[in-house]
CSV table of C-alpha atoms in Angstrom, one decimal:
chain,number,residue,atom,x,y,z
W,1,MET,CA,-3.5,19.4,39.6
W,2,SER,CA,-4.1,19.8,35.9
W,3,SER,CA,-1.9,18.2,33.3
W,4,SER,CA,-0.3,21.5,32.5
W,5,ASP,CA,0.9,21.9,36.2
W,6,CYS,CA,2.8,18.6,36.2
W,7,LEU,CA,6.6,18.8,36.3
W,8,PRO,CA,8.0,16.9,33.3
W,9,ASP,CA,10.7,14.4,33.6
W,10,TYR,CA,12.0,15.7,30.3
W,11,PRO,CA,11.4,19.4,29.8
W,12,LEU,CA,11.2,21.0,26.3
W,13,ASN,CA,14.8,22.2,26.3
W,14,SER,CA,16.3,18.9,27.3
W,15,ASP,CA,18.6,17.1,24.9
W,16,LEU,CA,16.4,14.0,24.8
W,17,VAL,CA,13.3,15.9,23.8
W,18,LYS,CA,15.3,17.7,21.0
W,19,ARG,CA,16.5,14.4,19.7
W,20,LEU,CA,13.1,12.8,20.1
W,21,LYS,CA,11.4,15.5,18.1
W,22,SER,CA,14.0,15.3,15.4
W,23,SER,CA,13.4,11.5,15.1
W,24,LEU,CA,9.7,11.9,15.1
W,25,GLU,CA,9.9,14.5,12.3
W,26,ALA,CA,12.0,12.2,10.3
W,27,ARG,CA,9.5,9.3,11.0
W,28,ASP,CA,12.5,7.2,12.1
W,29,GLU,CA,10.8,4.5,14.2
W,30,LYS,CA,14.1,2.8,15.0
W,31,ALA,CA,15.6,5.9,16.4
W,32,VAL,CA,12.5,6.6,18.5
W,33,LEU,CA,12.6,3.0,19.8
W,34,ASP,CA,16.3,3.3,20.7
W,35,LEU,CA,15.6,6.5,22.7
W,36,MET,CA,12.7,4.8,24.5
W,37,CYS,CA,14.7,1.7,25.3
W,38,THR,CA,18.0,3.2,26.3
W,39,GLU,CA,17.5,6.8,27.6
W,40,VAL,CA,14.0,7.3,29.0
W,41,LYS,CA,14.1,6.6,32.7
W,42,HIS,CA,10.8,4.7,32.8
W,43,VAL,CA,8.0,3.9,30.5
W,44,ASN,CA,5.5,6.3,32.1
W,45,ALA,CA,7.9,9.3,32.1
W,46,ILE,CA,6.3,12.7,31.5
W,47,ILE,CA,7.8,14.5,28.4
W,48,GLU,CA,7.2,18.1,27.4
W,49,LEU,CA,6.9,18.5,23.6
W,50,ALA,CA,5.7,22.1,23.4
W,51,ASN,CA,5.1,25.1,25.6
W,52,ASP,CA,3.3,28.3,24.7
W,53,ASP,CA,3.7,29.9,28.1
W,54,TRP,CA,3.4,33.6,27.3
W,55,MET,CA,3.8,34.5,31.0
W,56,LYS,CA,7.4,33.1,31.1
W,57,GLU,CA,8.6,35.6,28.6
W,58,PRO,CA,7.8,39.1,29.8
W,59,ASP,CA,9.4,40.7,26.8
W,60,ALA,CA,7.6,38.5,24.3
W,61,PRO,CA,5.3,40.4,21.9
W,62,LEU,CA,1.7,39.6,22.4
W,63,HIS,CA,-1.2,39.7,19.9
W,64,PRO,CA,-3.3,42.9,20.3
W,65,LEU,CA,-6.4,40.8,21.0
W,66,VAL,CA,-4.6,39.4,24.0
W,67,LEU,CA,-3.8,42.8,25.3
W,68,VAL,CA,-7.4,43.9,25.2
W,69,GLY,CA,-8.5,40.8,26.9
W,70,LEU,CA,-10.3,39.0,24.0
W,71,TRP,CA,-8.0,36.0,24.3
W,72,SER,CA,-7.1,34.2,27.4
W,73,LEU,CA,-3.6,34.6,28.8
W,74,GLU,CA,-3.6,30.9,29.8
W,75,TYR,CA,-0.8,29.1,28.1
W,76,LYS,CA,-0.9,25.8,26.4
W,77,ARG,CA,1.7,23.2,27.4
W,78,GLU,CA,1.9,19.8,25.6
W,79,LEU,CA,2.8,17.1,28.1
W,80,THR,CA,2.8,13.5,27.0
W,81,ASN,CA,4.5,10.2,27.6
W,82,PRO,CA,6.3,7.6,25.5
W,83,LEU,CA,3.2,5.5,24.9
W,84,CYS,CA,1.1,8.5,23.7
W,85,ILE,CA,4.0,9.7,21.5
W,86,THR,CA,4.6,6.4,19.8
W,87,ALA,CA,0.8,5.7,19.4
W,88,SER,CA,0.2,9.1,17.8
W,89,HIS,CA,2.9,8.4,15.2
W,90,GLY,CA,1.8,4.8,14.5
W,91,HIS,CA,5.0,3.3,15.7
W,92,THR,CA,3.5,-0.2,16.5
W,93,ASN,CA,6.8,-1.8,17.6
W,94,CYS,CA,7.5,1.0,20.0
W,95,VAL,CA,4.0,0.7,21.5
W,96,ARG,CA,4.4,-3.1,21.8
W,97,TYR,CA,7.8,-2.6,23.6
W,98,LEU,CA,6.3,-0.1,26.1
W,99,LEU,CA,3.3,-2.2,26.8
W,100,HIS,CA,5.6,-5.2,27.4
W,101,TRP,CA,7.3,-3.1,30.2
W,102,ASP,CA,3.9,-2.3,31.8
W,103,ALA,CA,3.3,1.2,30.4
W,104,ASP,CA,0.1,2.7,31.9
W,105,VAL,CA,-2.2,2.1,28.9
W,106,ASN,CA,-4.8,4.7,30.1
W,107,ALA,CA,-2.5,7.4,31.3
W,108,ALA,CA,-3.3,10.8,29.8
W,109,PRO,CA,-0.7,13.4,30.9
W,110,GLY,CA,-1.6,15.8,28.2
W,111,GLY,CA,-5.3,15.2,28.4
W,112,LYS,CA,-5.5,12.4,25.9
W,113,SER,CA,-4.6,8.7,26.3
W,114,ALA,CA,-2.5,6.7,23.8
W,115,LEU,CA,-5.7,5.3,22.4
W,116,HIS,CA,-7.1,8.8,21.7
W,117,GLU,CA,-3.8,9.5,19.9
W,118,ALA,CA,-3.8,6.3,17.9
W,119,CYS,CA,-7.4,6.8,16.8
W,120,GLN,CA,-6.9,10.5,15.9
W,121,GLY,CA,-4.1,9.5,13.6
W,122,GLY,CA,-5.9,6.5,12.1
W,123,HIS,CA,-3.3,4.0,13.3
W,124,THR,CA,-5.4,0.9,13.5
W,125,ASP,CA,-2.7,-1.6,14.5
W,126,CYS,CA,-1.7,0.6,17.5
W,127,ALA,CA,-5.3,1.0,18.5
W,128,GLU,CA,-5.9,-2.7,18.4
W,129,LEU,CA,-2.7,-3.4,20.4
W,130,LEU,CA,-3.7,-0.9,23.1
W,131,LEU,CA,-7.3,-2.3,23.3
W,132,GLU,CA,-5.9,-5.8,23.7
W,133,HIS,CA,-3.9,-4.5,26.7
W,134,GLN,CA,-7.1,-3.2,28.3
W,135,ALA,CA,-7.1,0.4,27.1
W,136,ASN,CA,-10.5,2.0,28.0
W,137,PRO,CA,-12.5,2.5,24.7
W,138,ASN,CA,-14.8,4.9,26.5
W,139,LEU,CA,-12.2,7.0,28.3
W,140,MET,CA,-12.9,10.8,28.0
W,141,SER,CA,-10.1,13.2,27.2
W,142,GLU,CA,-9.7,16.5,29.0
W,143,GLU,CA,-11.7,18.0,26.1
W,144,GLY,CA,-14.6,15.6,26.8
W,145,LEU,CA,-14.0,13.4,23.8
W,146,ALA,CA,-14.0,9.6,23.6
W,147,PRO,CA,-11.8,7.8,21.1
W,148,LEU,CA,-14.7,7.3,18.8
W,149,HIS,CA,-15.2,11.1,18.6
W,150,LEU,CA,-11.7,11.4,17.2
W,151,CYS,CA,-12.4,9.1,14.2
W,152,THR,CA,-12.9,12.1,11.9
W,153,SER,CA,-11.3,11.0,8.6
W,154,PRO,CA,-11.8,8.0,6.2
W,155,ASN,CA,-8.5,6.4,7.4
W,156,THR,CA,-9.9,6.1,10.9
W,157,LEU,CA,-12.5,3.5,9.9
W,158,GLY,CA,-10.3,0.6,11.1
W,159,CYS,CA,-9.9,2.3,14.5
W,160,ALA,CA,-13.7,2.8,14.8
W,161,GLN,CA,-14.2,-0.9,14.1
W,162,MET,CA,-11.7,-1.9,16.7
W,163,LEU,CA,-13.2,0.4,19.3
W,164,LEU,CA,-16.7,-1.0,18.8
W,165,LYS,CA,-15.3,-4.6,18.8
W,166,HIS,CA,-13.8,-3.9,22.2
W,167,GLY,CA,-16.9,-2.3,23.8
W,168,ALA,CA,-16.9,1.3,22.8
W,169,CYS,CA,-20.3,3.0,23.4
W,170,VAL,CA,-21.7,3.9,20.0
W,171,ASN,CA,-24.0,6.5,21.5
W,172,GLN,CA,-21.6,8.2,23.9
W,173,GLU,CA,-21.9,12.0,23.9
W,174,SER,CA,-19.0,14.4,23.9
W,175,ASN,CA,-19.1,16.6,27.0
W,176,GLU,CA,-19.3,20.0,25.5
W,177,GLY,CA,-21.3,19.6,22.2
W,178,GLN,CA,-23.2,16.5,23.3
W,179,GLU,CA,-22.3,15.0,20.0
W,180,SER,CA,-22.5,11.2,19.4
W,181,PRO,CA,-20.1,9.5,17.1
W,182,LEU,CA,-22.8,9.5,14.5
W,183,HIS,CA,-22.9,13.3,14.6
W,184,ILE,CA,-19.2,13.3,14.1
W,185,ALA,CA,-19.5,11.0,11.1
W,186,ALA,CA,-22.2,13.1,9.6
W,187,LYS,CA,-20.3,16.3,10.2
W,188,HIS,CA,-17.3,15.0,8.2
W,189,GLY,CA,-19.3,13.1,5.5
W,190,LEU,CA,-17.9,9.7,6.5
W,191,VAL,CA,-20.2,7.2,4.7
W,192,ASP,CA,-18.5,4.0,6.0
W,193,HIS,CA,-18.4,5.3,9.5
W,194,THR,CA,-22.1,6.2,9.4
W,195,LEU,CA,-23.0,2.7,8.2
W,196,LEU,CA,-20.8,1.1,10.8
W,197,TYR,CA,-22.4,3.1,13.7
W,198,LEU,CA,-25.9,2.5,12.4
W,199,GLN,CA,-25.2,-1.3,12.2
W,200,HIS,CA,-24.1,-1.2,15.8
W,201,GLY,CA,-27.3,0.5,17.0
W,202,ALA,CA,-26.5,4.2,16.9
W,203,SER,CA,-29.5,6.4,17.7
W,204,VAL,CA,-30.3,7.9,14.3
W,205,ASP,CA,-32.2,10.9,15.7
W,206,ALA,CA,-29.9,11.7,18.7
W,207,ARG,CA,-29.7,15.4,19.4
W,208,ASN,CA,-26.6,17.4,20.2
W,209,ARG,CA,-26.4,20.6,22.3
W,210,HIS,CA,-28.0,22.6,19.5
W,211,GLU,CA,-30.8,20.1,19.1
W,212,GLU,CA,-29.4,19.0,15.8
W,213,THR,CA,-29.8,15.4,14.6
W,214,PRO,CA,-27.0,13.7,12.5
W,215,LEU,CA,-29.2,14.4,9.4
W,216,SER,CA,-29.4,18.1,10.3
W,217,VAL,CA,-25.7,18.2,10.8
W,218,ALA,CA,-25.0,16.5,7.4
W,219,CYS,CA,-27.4,18.9,5.6
W,220,GLY,CA,-25.6,21.9,7.1
W,221,GLN,CA,-22.2,20.7,6.0
W,222,ALA,CA,-23.0,19.9,2.4
W,223,GLN,CA,-21.7,23.3,1.2
W,224,GLU,CA,-19.3,22.9,-1.7
W,225,PRO,CA,-20.9,21.8,-5.0
W,226,HIS,CA,-18.1,19.3,-5.7
W,227,GLY,CA,-18.0,17.9,-2.2
W,228,GLN,CA,-21.6,17.2,-1.6
W,229,GLU,CA,-21.7,13.6,-2.7
W,230,PRO,CA,-20.4,12.1,0.6
W,231,TYR,CA,-23.0,14.1,2.6
W,232,LEU,CA,-25.7,13.0,0.2
W,233,GLU,CA,-24.8,9.4,0.8
W,234,VAL,CA,-24.7,9.9,4.5
W,235,CYS,CA,-28.1,11.4,4.4
W,236,ARG,CA,-29.4,8.6,2.3
W,237,LEU,CA,-28.2,6.1,4.9
W,238,LEU,CA,-29.7,8.0,7.8
W,239,LEU,CA,-33.0,8.3,6.1
W,240,HIS,CA,-32.9,4.6,5.1
W,241,HIS,CA,-32.4,3.8,8.8
W,242,GLY,CA,-35.4,5.9,9.9
W,243,ALA,CA,-34.1,9.4,10.4
W,244,ASN,CA,-36.9,12.0,10.7
W,245,ALA,CA,-36.6,14.4,7.8
W,246,ASN,CA,-38.5,17.1,9.7
W,247,THR,CA,-36.7,17.3,13.1
W,248,ALA,CA,-35.9,20.9,13.7
W,249,ASP,CA,-32.9,22.3,15.7
W,250,GLU,CA,-33.0,24.9,18.5
W,251,GLU,CA,-33.7,27.7,15.9
W,252,GLU,CA,-36.5,25.6,14.3
W,253,LYS,CA,-34.4,25.0,11.2
W,254,SER,CA,-35.2,21.7,9.5
W,255,PRO,CA,-32.8,19.7,7.5
W,256,LEU,CA,-34.5,21.1,4.4
W,257,HIS,CA,-33.8,24.7,5.5
W,258,LYS,CA,-30.1,23.8,5.7
W,259,ALA,CA,-30.0,21.9,2.4
W,260,CYS,CA,-31.7,24.9,0.7
W,261,LYS,CA,-29.2,27.3,2.2
W,262,ASN,CA,-26.5,25.3,0.6
W,263,ALA,CA,-28.5,25.1,-2.7
W,264,SER,CA,-27.9,21.3,-2.6
W,265,HIS,CA,-30.4,20.3,-5.2
W,266,CYS,CA,-29.9,16.5,-5.0
W,267,LEU,CA,-30.1,16.7,-1.2
W,268,VAL,CA,-33.3,18.8,-1.4
W,269,GLN,CA,-34.8,16.2,-3.7
W,270,LEU,CA,-33.8,13.4,-1.3
W,271,LEU,CA,-35.4,15.1,1.7
W,272,LEU,CA,-38.6,15.9,-0.2
W,273,GLN,CA,-38.9,12.3,-1.4
W,274,ASN,CA,-38.7,11.3,2.3
W,275,GLN,CA,-41.6,13.4,3.4
W,276,ALA,CA,-39.8,16.6,4.3
W,277,LYS,CA,-42.3,19.5,4.8
W,278,VAL,CA,-41.7,22.1,2.2
W,279,ASN,CA,-43.6,24.9,3.9
W,280,VAL,CA,-42.1,25.1,7.4
W,281,PHE,CA,-40.7,28.2,9.0
W,282,ASP,CA,-37.8,28.8,11.4
W,283,TYR,CA,-37.8,31.2,14.4
W,284,ASN,CA,-37.1,34.1,11.9
W,285,GLY,CA,-40.2,33.2,9.9
W,286,SER,CA,-38.1,32.0,6.9
W,287,SER,CA,-39.1,29.1,4.7
W,288,PRO,CA,-36.8,26.7,2.7
W,289,MET,CA,-37.6,28.8,-0.4
W,290,ALA,CA,-36.5,32.0,1.4
W,291,TYR,CA,-33.2,30.3,2.3
W,292,VAL,CA,-32.3,29.3,-1.2
W,293,LEU,CA,-33.2,32.8,-2.5
W,294,GLN,CA,-31.1,34.4,0.1
W,295,SER,CA,-28.0,32.4,-0.8
W,296,ALA,CA,-28.5,32.2,-4.6
W,297,SER,CA,-26.2,35.1,-5.4
W,298,PHE,CA,-23.2,33.5,-3.9
W,299,LYS,CA,-24.2,29.9,-4.7
W,300,ARG,CA,-24.4,30.3,-8.5
W,301,GLU,CA,-22.1,27.4,-9.1
W,302,CYS,CA,-24.6,25.1,-7.3
W,303,ARG,CA,-27.3,26.1,-9.9
W,304,PRO,CA,-29.8,27.3,-7.2
W,305,HIS,CA,-32.6,27.7,-9.8
W,306,GLN,CA,-32.9,23.9,-9.7
W,307,THR,CA,-33.7,24.0,-6.0
W,308,VAL,CA,-36.2,26.7,-6.5
W,309,GLN,CA,-37.9,24.7,-9.3
W,310,THR,CA,-38.0,21.6,-7.2
W,311,LEU,CA,-39.5,23.4,-4.2
W,312,LEU,CA,-42.3,24.8,-6.4
W,313,ASN,CA,-43.0,21.5,-7.9
W,314,HIS,CA,-43.4,20.0,-4.4
W,315,GLY,CA,-45.9,22.6,-3.4
W,316,SER,CA,-43.8,25.4,-1.9
W,317,GLN,CA,-45.6,28.6,-1.3
W,318,ARG,CA,-44.7,31.3,-3.8
W,319,ILE,CA,-43.2,34.5,-2.6
W,320,TRP,CA,-45.6,37.4,-1.9
W,321,PRO,CA,-46.0,39.3,-5.2
W,322,GLY,CA,-45.0,42.5,-3.4
W,323,ALA,CA,-41.6,41.0,-2.5
W,324,PHE,CA,-40.8,40.2,-6.1
W,325,GLU,CA,-38.8,43.4,-6.5
W,326,LYS,CA,-36.6,42.4,-3.5
W,327,VAL,CA,-36.0,39.0,-5.0
W,328,LEU,CA,-35.2,40.5,-8.4
W,329,LYS,CA,-32.6,42.8,-6.7
W,330,SER,CA,-30.8,39.9,-5.0
W,331,CYS,CA,-31.1,37.3,-7.7
W,332,ALA,CA,-30.9,39.4,-10.9
W,333,ALA,CA,-27.6,37.7,-11.8
W,334,THR,CA,-29.5,34.3,-11.8
W,335,PRO,CA,-32.2,35.0,-14.4
W,336,GLU,CA,-33.2,31.3,-14.3
W,337,ILE,CA,-34.6,31.9,-10.8
W,338,ILE,CA,-36.4,35.1,-11.9
W,339,GLY,CA,-38.0,33.3,-14.8
W,340,ILE,CA,-39.1,30.2,-12.8
W,341,LEU,CA,-40.6,32.4,-10.0
W,342,PHE,CA,-42.4,34.6,-12.5
W,343,ASN,CA,-43.8,31.7,-14.4
W,344,SER,CA,-45.2,30.2,-11.2
W,345,TYR,CA,-47.9,32.9,-11.2
W,346,SER,CA,-50.8,32.8,-13.7
W,347,LYS,CA,-50.3,36.6,-13.8
W,348,LEU,CA,-48.0,39.0,-12.1
W,349,ARG,CA,-48.0,42.7,-12.7
W,350,VAL,CA,-44.7,43.9,-14.1
W,351,SER,CA,-43.5,47.1,-12.5
W,352,GLU,CA,-41.4,49.6,-14.3
W,353,LYS,CA,-39.6,50.1,-10.9
W,354,TRP,CA,-38.1,46.7,-11.3
W,355,ARG,CA,-35.7,48.0,-13.9
W,356,GLU,CA,-34.1,50.2,-11.3
W,357,VAL,CA,-33.0,47.4,-9.0
W,358,ILE,CA,-31.2,45.4,-11.7
W,359,PRO,CA,-27.5,46.4,-12.0
W,360,GLN,CA,-26.7,47.8,-15.4
W,361,GLU,CA,-23.9,45.2,-16.1
W,362,VAL,CA,-26.3,42.4,-15.2
W,363,PHE,CA,-29.1,43.8,-17.4
W,364,GLN,CA,-26.6,44.0,-20.3
W,365,MET,CA,-25.4,40.5,-19.7
W,366,TYR,CA,-28.9,39.1,-19.9
W,367,GLN,CA,-30.5,41.7,-22.0
W,368,PRO,CA,-32.8,39.5,-24.2
W,369,PHE,CA,-34.3,37.9,-21.1
W,370,TYR,CA,-34.9,41.1,-19.2
W,371,GLN,CA,-36.3,42.8,-22.2
W,372,SER,CA,-38.8,40.0,-22.6
W,373,LEU,CA,-39.8,40.4,-18.9
W,374,PHE,CA,-40.4,44.2,-19.2
W,375,MET,CA,-42.3,43.7,-22.5
W,376,LEU,CA,-44.9,41.9,-20.5
W,377,SER,CA,-45.8,45.1,-18.6
W,378,HIS,CA,-48.1,45.9,-21.4
W,379,THR,CA,-48.9,42.5,-22.8
W,380,PRO,CA,-51.0,39.7,-21.3
W,381,ARG,CA,-49.5,36.2,-20.8
W,382,CYS,CA,-49.9,33.8,-23.7
W,383,LEU,CA,-52.7,31.1,-23.6
W,384,GLN,CA,-50.1,28.4,-23.3
W,385,HIS,CA,-48.8,29.9,-20.0
W,386,LEU,CA,-52.4,30.3,-18.7
W,387,CYS,CA,-53.1,26.6,-19.4
W,388,ARG,CA,-49.9,25.6,-17.6
W,389,SER,CA,-51.0,27.6,-14.5
W,390,VAL,CA,-54.4,25.9,-14.4
W,391,ILE,CA,-52.8,22.4,-14.6
W,392,ARG,CA,-50.2,23.3,-11.9
W,393,LYS,CA,-52.9,24.7,-9.7
W,394,HIS,CA,-55.0,21.5,-10.0
W,395,LEU,CA,-52.0,19.2,-9.3
W,396,GLY,CA,-50.6,21.4,-6.4
W,397,SER,CA,-47.8,19.6,-4.5
W,398,LYS,CA,-48.1,16.6,-6.8
W,399,CYS,CA,-46.7,18.4,-9.8
W,400,TRP,CA,-43.3,16.6,-9.4
W,401,SER,CA,-44.9,13.1,-9.5
W,402,CYS,CA,-48.0,13.6,-11.7
W,403,ILE,CA,-46.7,15.7,-14.6
W,404,PRO,CA,-44.0,13.1,-15.7
W,405,GLN,CA,-46.9,10.6,-16.0
W,406,LEU,CA,-49.0,12.7,-18.4
W,407,PRO,CA,-49.2,11.3,-22.0
W,408,VAL,CA,-47.6,14.4,-23.5
W,409,PRO,CA,-44.2,15.0,-25.2
W,410,ASP,CA,-41.2,15.6,-23.0
W,411,PRO,CA,-40.9,19.3,-24.0
W,412,VAL,CA,-44.4,19.8,-22.7
W,413,GLN,CA,-43.6,18.1,-19.5
W,414,HIS,CA,-40.6,20.3,-19.0
W,415,TYR,CA,-42.7,23.3,-19.7
W,416,LEU,CA,-45.2,22.3,-17.1
W,417,LEU,CA,-42.4,21.7,-14.6
W,418,LEU,CA,-41.1,25.2,-15.0
W,419,GLU,CA,-37.9,24.4,-16.8
W,420,PRO,CA,-36.0,27.7,-17.3
W,421,GLU,CA,-36.8,29.5,-20.6
W,422,ASP,CA,-34.6,31.9,-22.5
W,423,LEU,CA,-37.4,34.4,-22.9
W,424,LEU,CA,-40.7,35.1,-21.1
W,425,LEU,CA,-43.9,34.9,-23.1
């Protein structure tokens, strides 16, 4: 019998449940404790807190997607017990009282035990109390998650520490996604959790159901420009502890592919400094360079041209000259990218057809730059540019490390490293 089939001692419409929910919403721990002490029949009573049983109400309007069979008609019913309720709200005194009266510490009437609930809410004192009373730190919920898998926010660090102290398996996989706690920490950008798990022997290159390592997961999550710093720190920790920067997932995407898709320049630099291969291809034949060019138009706030520049200075293959028109069409609103790519060739024939793929409003916005580009259709590149091309060809993938050591002024170094220019000469 599943948890949803159990008959509750206190159904949803009972007076006790109504008063209990009111007390919980008010965060009134004293009122909750009074109810548990004086009115609940026994400490392991089954309480129904919610019920989305669509089949009980024949006249209830259903979502159109339900009617066409795209959603399951199975209902969700939230069954719980006093220990789970009080642990989920961090009511330590209530938890202590229930444990004193022999509440079943590992009962999970709603699919999660009290320890799951405490950890999910970041209630360290409750988690510690439950563990001291023999709560199973590795108990799997109905959803196939151990308590460590529910430590998904910074305020759950204390719970994670308590779990490991009491024997939680740091490499335990979730049932469905086969994710380790380290995958979870990487997914949520939890720097302290990541360090904690690594210090307790977490497998740094463990793979989940999609063949992703924690490093791959973190690189895929670093999407917002102002929220990338925690993921950068997580990746730095993983790499410091021996993570392989080139482990690909089931689609042959490397961490560098994912960092480039997010135009995460600092993360791209970090990966390349840790021997990430710049010219690898996924199952679709796309390189890291292709990924950043594909996402550049909607990642402008991330300054994607910096990623393009970094890839080229680490030896990325340039795009096929015949595809330049396609890149111009998708990246026209980011002229820095166009200039960097164009300057990576010693010579590239400018086609008059290119003008047709640039939106008029974009051309007007960056008119001096694009005018300088089309002027080169009848003019050879300057000697300075040709010298730059020779030097870059000689240094190859070492441009990023060798050019800064050349005894030349900083502006010359910047020029050799393809810093964006206002005009093309």
